[in-house]
Coordinates of C-alpha atoms and ligand atoms in Angstrom, one line a residue:
M71 CA 68.1 -103.1 -11.1
N72 CA 69.1 -99.7 -13.0
R73 CA 72.0 -97.9 -10.5
N74 CA 69.5 -95.2 -9.5
T75 CA 67.1 -97.6 -8.0
W76 CA 69.8 -99.3 -5.9
I77 CA 71.5 -96.4 -4.5
R78 CA 67.6 -95.5 -3.1
Q79 CA 67.6 -99.2 -1.7
L80 CA 70.6 -98.7 -0.2
H81 CA 70.0 -95.5 1.6
R82 CA 66.3 -96.9 2.8
W83 CA 68.2 -99.5 4.2
L84 CA 71.2 -97.6 5.7
S85 CA 68.2 -94.8 7.1
I86 CA 67.0 -98.1 9.0
A87 CA 70.7 -98.9 10.8
F88 CA 71.0 -95.4 11.6
T89 CA 67.7 -95.7 13.6
L90 CA 68.6 -98.7 15.2
A91 CA 72.0 -96.9 15.9
V92 CA 70.4 -93.9 17.3
I93 CA 68.0 -95.9 19.6
A94 CA 71.1 -97.8 21.1
N95 CA 72.8 -94.3 21.7
I96 CA 69.6 -93.5 23.5
A97 CA 70.0 -97.1 25.3
A98 CA 73.5 -96.3 26.3
M99 CA 72.6 -93.3 27.9
G100 CA 71.1 -94.5 30.7
M101 CA 74.1 -97.2 31.5
D102 CA 76.1 -96.3 34.1
E103 CA 79.4 -96.2 32.3
P104 CA 78.4 -95.3 29.0
V105 CA 80.9 -97.4 26.4
V106 CA 82.7 -95.0 23.8
W107 CA 82.1 -97.4 20.7
I108 CA 78.5 -97.3 20.9
G109 CA 78.4 -93.5 20.5
L110 CA 80.1 -94.0 17.5
L111 CA 78.1 -97.0 16.0
A112 CA 75.7 -94.2 14.1
L113 CA 78.4 -92.9 12.3
V114 CA 79.1 -96.2 10.2
P115 CA 75.6 -95.9 8.5
L116 CA 75.5 -91.9 8.7
I117 CA 78.6 -91.4 6.3
P118 CA 77.3 -93.4 3.5
L119 CA 73.8 -92.7 4.1
L120 CA 75.2 -88.5 3.3
A121 CA 76.7 -89.9 0.2
T122 CA 73.6 -91.8 -1.0
G123 CA 71.6 -89.3 -0.1
L124 CA 73.6 -86.7 -1.9
Y125 CA 73.3 -88.5 -4.8
L126 CA 69.7 -88.7 -4.9
F127 CA 69.6 -84.8 -4.3
I128 CA 71.4 -84.3 -7.2
L129 CA 70.0 -86.7 -9.6
P130 CA 66.6 -84.9 -11.0
H131 CA 69.2 -81.6 -11.2
A132 CA 71.5 -83.6 -13.4
A133 CA 68.5 -85.0 -15.0
K134 CA 67.6 -81.5 -16.0
R135 CA 70.9 -80.4 -17.1
R136 CA 71.1 -82.9 -19.7
D137 CA 67.6 -81.8 -20.9
V138 CA 69.1 -78.2 -21.6
A139 CA 72.3 -79.6 -23.1
G140 CA 70.5 -82.0 -25.0
Ligands
HEM20 C1 72.6 -87.7 5.7 C2 71.7 -87.1 5.1 C3 71.2 -87.1 3.9 C4 70.7 -86.9 2.9 C5 71.4 -85.7 1.8 C6 69.3 -87.5 2.3 C7 68.6 -87.1 1.3 C8 67.8 -87.8 0.4 C9 67.2 -87.3 -0.9 C10 67.8 -86.6 -2.1 C11 66.1 -88.5 -1.0 C12 65.5 -88.5 -2.3 C13 64.2 -87.9 -2.0 C14 63.2 -87.9 -2.9 O1 62.7 -89.2 -3.6 O2 63.2 -86.9 -4.0 C15 66.1 -89.2 0.5 C16 65.1 -90.1 0.3 C17 65.2 -90.8 1.8 N1 65.8 -90.8 2.9 FE1 67.3 -89.6 2.8 N2 69.1 -88.5 3.0 C18 70.0 -88.3 4.4 C19 69.8 -88.7 5.7 C20 68.5 -89.7 6.1 C21 67.9 -90.1 7.1 C22 69.6 -89.8 8.4 C23 67.3 -91.1 6.9 C24 66.8 -91.4 8.1 C25 67.4 -92.4 9.0 C26 67.3 -90.9 5.7 C27 65.9 -91.7 5.0 C28 65.6 -91.6 3.9 C29 64.7 -92.1 3.6 C30 63.6 -93.7 4.2 C31 64.1 -91.6 2.1 C32 63.1 -92.4 1.2 C33 64.0 -93.7 0.3 C34 63.1 -94.4 -0.5 O3 62.8 -94.0 -1.9 O4 62.5 -95.4 -0.3 N3 67.9 -89.9 5.1 N4 67.4 -89.0 1.2

């Protein structure tokens, strides 16, 4: 599997983890005493999501740049 493919796969799986964390957050809102760590839970997948997402965003631009140069 080349690097672009596994970064795309990673982004896809992180998006599922992020979605679950958001659902946990919504569920926690209904609790009498909301727990702080559930609030931070979504940040764990969101940070690598941003990094892998920006990488995927740059890919076509980087490819175009190489075309022009080459
Ligand atoms: C945090 C900032 C994020 C950035 C910068 C970002 C950026 C991107 C980019 C550039 C792509 C590739 C689009 C293409 O095919 O041309 C992509 C795909 C995707 N993104 Fe994100 N994304 C972010 C967050 C998220 C979040 C929060 C979710 C969902 C919870 C998500 C779910 C997905 C999915 C499912 C794909 C398709 C992946 C595949 O090919 O299977 N992303 N994202």
